[in-house]
PDB file of C-alpha atoms in Angstrom:
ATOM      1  CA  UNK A 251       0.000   0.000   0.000  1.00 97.00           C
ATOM      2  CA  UNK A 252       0.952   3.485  -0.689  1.00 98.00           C
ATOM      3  CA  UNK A 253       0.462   5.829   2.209  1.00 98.00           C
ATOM      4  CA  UNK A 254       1.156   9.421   1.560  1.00 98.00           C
ATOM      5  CA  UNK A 255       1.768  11.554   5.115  1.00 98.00           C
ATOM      6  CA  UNK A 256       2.355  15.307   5.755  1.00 96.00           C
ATOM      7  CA  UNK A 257       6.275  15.604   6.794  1.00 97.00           C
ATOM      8  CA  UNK A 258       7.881  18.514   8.542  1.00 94.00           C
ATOM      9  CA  UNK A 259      11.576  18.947   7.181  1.00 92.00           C
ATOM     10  CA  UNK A 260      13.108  17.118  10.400  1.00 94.00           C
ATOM     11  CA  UNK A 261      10.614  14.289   9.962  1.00 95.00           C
ATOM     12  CA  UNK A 262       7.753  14.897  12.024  1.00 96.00           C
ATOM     13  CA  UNK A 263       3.890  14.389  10.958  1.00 96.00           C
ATOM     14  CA  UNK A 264       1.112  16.368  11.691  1.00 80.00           C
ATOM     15  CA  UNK A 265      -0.398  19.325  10.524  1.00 87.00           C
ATOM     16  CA  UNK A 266      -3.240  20.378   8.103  1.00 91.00           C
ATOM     17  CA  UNK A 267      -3.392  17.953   4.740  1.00 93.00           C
ATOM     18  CA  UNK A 268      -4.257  20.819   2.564  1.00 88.00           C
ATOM     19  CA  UNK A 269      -1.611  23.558   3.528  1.00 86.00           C
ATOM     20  CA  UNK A 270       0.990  20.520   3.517  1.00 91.00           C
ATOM     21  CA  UNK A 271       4.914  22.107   2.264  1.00 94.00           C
ATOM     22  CA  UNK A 272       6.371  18.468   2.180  1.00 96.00           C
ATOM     23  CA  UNK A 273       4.978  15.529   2.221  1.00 98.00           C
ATOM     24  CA  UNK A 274       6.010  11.563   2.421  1.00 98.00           C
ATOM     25  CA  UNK A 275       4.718   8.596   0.660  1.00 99.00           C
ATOM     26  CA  UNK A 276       5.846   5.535   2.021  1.00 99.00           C
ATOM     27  CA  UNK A 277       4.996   1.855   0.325  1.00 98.00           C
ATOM     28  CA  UNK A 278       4.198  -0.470   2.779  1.00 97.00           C
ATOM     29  CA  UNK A 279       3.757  -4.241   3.104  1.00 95.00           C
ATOM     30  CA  UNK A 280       3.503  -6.918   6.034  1.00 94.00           C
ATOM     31  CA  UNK A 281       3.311  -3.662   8.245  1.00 94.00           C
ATOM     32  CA  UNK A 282       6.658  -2.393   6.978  1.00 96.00           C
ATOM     33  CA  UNK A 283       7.833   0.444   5.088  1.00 98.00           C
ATOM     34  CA  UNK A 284       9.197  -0.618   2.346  1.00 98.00           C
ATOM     35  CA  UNK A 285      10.411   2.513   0.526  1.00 99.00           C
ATOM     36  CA  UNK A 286      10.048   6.606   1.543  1.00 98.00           C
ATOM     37  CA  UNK A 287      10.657   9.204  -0.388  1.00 98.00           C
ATOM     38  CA  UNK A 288      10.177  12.831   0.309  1.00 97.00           C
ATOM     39  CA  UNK A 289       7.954  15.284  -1.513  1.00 97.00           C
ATOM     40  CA  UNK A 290       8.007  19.461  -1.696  1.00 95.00           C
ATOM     41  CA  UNK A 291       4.376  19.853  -2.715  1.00 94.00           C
ATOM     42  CA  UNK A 292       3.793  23.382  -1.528  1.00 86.00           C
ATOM     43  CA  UNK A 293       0.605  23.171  -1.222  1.00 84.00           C
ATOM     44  CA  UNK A 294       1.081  25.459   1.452  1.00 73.00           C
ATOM     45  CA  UNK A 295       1.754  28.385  -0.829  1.00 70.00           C
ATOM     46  CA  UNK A 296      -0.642  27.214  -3.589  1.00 64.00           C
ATOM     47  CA  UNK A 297      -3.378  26.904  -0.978  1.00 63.00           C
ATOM     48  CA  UNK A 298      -4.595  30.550  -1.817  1.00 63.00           C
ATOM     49  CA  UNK A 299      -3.961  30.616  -5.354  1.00 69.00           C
ATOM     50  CA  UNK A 300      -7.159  30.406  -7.575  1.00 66.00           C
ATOM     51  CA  UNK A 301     -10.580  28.614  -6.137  1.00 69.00           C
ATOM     52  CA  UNK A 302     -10.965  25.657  -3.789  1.00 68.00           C
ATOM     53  CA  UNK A 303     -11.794  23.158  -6.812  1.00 68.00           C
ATOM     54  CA  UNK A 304      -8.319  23.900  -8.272  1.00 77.00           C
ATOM     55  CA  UNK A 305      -6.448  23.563  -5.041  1.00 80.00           C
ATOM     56  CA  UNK A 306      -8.330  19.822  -4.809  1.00 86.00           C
ATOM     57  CA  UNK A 307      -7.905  19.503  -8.326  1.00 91.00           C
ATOM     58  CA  UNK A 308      -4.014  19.492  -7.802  1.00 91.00           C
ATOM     59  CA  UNK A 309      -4.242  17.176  -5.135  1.00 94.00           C
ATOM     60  CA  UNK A 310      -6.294  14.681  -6.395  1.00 96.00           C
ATOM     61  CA  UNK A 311      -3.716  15.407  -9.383  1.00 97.00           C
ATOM     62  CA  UNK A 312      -0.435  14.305  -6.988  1.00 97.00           C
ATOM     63  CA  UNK A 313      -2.268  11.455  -5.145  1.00 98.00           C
ATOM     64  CA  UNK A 314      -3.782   9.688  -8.746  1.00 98.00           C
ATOM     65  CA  UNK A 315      -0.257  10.430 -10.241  1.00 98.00           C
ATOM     66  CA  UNK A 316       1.273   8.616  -6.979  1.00 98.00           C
ATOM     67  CA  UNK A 317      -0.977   6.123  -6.937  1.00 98.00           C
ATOM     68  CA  UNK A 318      -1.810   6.392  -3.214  1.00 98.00           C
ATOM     69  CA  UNK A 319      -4.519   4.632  -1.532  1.00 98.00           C
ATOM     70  CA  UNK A 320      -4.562   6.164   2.349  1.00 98.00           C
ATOM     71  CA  UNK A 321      -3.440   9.533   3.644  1.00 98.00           C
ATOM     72  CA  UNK A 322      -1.929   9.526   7.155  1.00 98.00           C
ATOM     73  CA  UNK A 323      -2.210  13.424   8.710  1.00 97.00           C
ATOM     74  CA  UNK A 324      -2.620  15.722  11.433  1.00 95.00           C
ATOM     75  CA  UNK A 325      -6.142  17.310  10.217  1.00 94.00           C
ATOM     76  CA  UNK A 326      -8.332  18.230   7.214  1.00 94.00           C
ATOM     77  CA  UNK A 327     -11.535  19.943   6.179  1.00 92.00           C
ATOM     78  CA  UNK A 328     -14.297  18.419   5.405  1.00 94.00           C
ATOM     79  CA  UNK A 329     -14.822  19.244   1.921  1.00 94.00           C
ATOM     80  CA  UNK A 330     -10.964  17.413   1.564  1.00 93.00           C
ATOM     81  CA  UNK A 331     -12.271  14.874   3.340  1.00 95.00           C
ATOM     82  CA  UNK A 332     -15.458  13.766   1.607  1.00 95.00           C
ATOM     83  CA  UNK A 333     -13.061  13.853  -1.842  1.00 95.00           C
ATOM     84  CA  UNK A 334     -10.492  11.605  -0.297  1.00 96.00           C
ATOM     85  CA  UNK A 335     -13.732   9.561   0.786  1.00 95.00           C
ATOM     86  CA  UNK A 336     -14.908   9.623  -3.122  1.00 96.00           C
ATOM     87  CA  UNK A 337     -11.584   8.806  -4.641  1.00 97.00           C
ATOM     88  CA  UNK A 338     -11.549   5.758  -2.328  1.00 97.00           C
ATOM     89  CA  UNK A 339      -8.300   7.179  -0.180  1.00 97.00           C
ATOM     90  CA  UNK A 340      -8.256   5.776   3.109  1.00 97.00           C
ATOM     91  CA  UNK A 341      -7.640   8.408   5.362  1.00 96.00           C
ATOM     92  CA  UNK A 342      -5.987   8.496   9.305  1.00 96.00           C
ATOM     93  CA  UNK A 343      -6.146  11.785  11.399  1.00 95.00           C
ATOM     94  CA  UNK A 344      -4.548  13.033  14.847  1.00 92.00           C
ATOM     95  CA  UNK A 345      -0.989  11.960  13.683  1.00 95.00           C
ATOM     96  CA  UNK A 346       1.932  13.371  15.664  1.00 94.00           C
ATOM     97  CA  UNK A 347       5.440  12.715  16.082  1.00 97.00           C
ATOM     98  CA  UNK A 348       7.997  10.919  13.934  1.00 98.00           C
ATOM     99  CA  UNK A 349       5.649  10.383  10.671  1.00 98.00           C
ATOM    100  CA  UNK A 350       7.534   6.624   9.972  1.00 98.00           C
ATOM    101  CA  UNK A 351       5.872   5.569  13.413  1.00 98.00           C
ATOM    102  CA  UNK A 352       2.879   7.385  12.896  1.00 98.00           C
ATOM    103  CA  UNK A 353       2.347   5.677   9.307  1.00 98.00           C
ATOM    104  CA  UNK A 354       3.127   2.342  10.326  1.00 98.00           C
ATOM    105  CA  UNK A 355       0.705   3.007  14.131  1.00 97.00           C
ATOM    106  CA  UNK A 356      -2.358   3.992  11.633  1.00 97.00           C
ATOM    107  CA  UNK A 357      -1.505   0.787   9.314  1.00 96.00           C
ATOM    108  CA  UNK A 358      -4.532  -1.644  10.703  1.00 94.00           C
ATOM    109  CA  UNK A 359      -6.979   0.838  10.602  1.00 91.00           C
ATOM    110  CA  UNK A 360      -5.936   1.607   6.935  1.00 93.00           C
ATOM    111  CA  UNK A 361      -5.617  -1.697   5.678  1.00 84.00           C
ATOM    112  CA  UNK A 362      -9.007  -4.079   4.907  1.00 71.00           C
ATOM    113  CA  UNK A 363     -11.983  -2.825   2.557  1.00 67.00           C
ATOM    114  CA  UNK A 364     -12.736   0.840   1.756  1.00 66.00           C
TER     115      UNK A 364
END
């Protein structure tokens, strides 16, 4: 599974999905990380350029593009939400401290049937 997680530069998760600057994903299997690489999105900056449908637009964009199938993260709206929920992302909230423990801690809950 691909799990894509909001990443501070020293490698801590939390924070709001949709003002993200960096974020990680990490592919997964038998409840270990199998690979991690580090993304600049800046969605951060682009969060107040043009309307709300182009800022989703552009993530929807990354996460197709990255093939990810849950989203591990501190917080998000509800209108992010409900298009993670139509895409068929998985999503975890409330994570905190180093984001490679907080992907693999939200692991069961992600894995199983949409």
């Amino acid at each position: 599974m691909i799990v894509c997680i909001t990443v501070s530069e020293d490698g801590r998760a939390g924070g709001g999905w949709g003002r993200a600057h960096r974020v990680a994903l990490a592919t997964t299997s038998d409840g270990t990380i199998t690979d991690w690489r580090d993304v600049e999105v800046g969605w951060d900056t682009a969060h107040d350029e043009g309307t709300e449908g182009s800022h989703h637009a552009r993530i929807a964009r990354f996460l197709i593009d990255n093939h990810v199938e849950a989203v591990v993260t501190g917080h998000m709206g509800p209108p992010m939400s409900r298009m993670l929920g139509t895409m068929r992302i998985r999503t975890s909230f409330d994570a905190d401290g180093d984001a490679r423990a907080a992907v693999l801690a939200a692991l069961p809950a992600l894995e199983g049937p949409v």
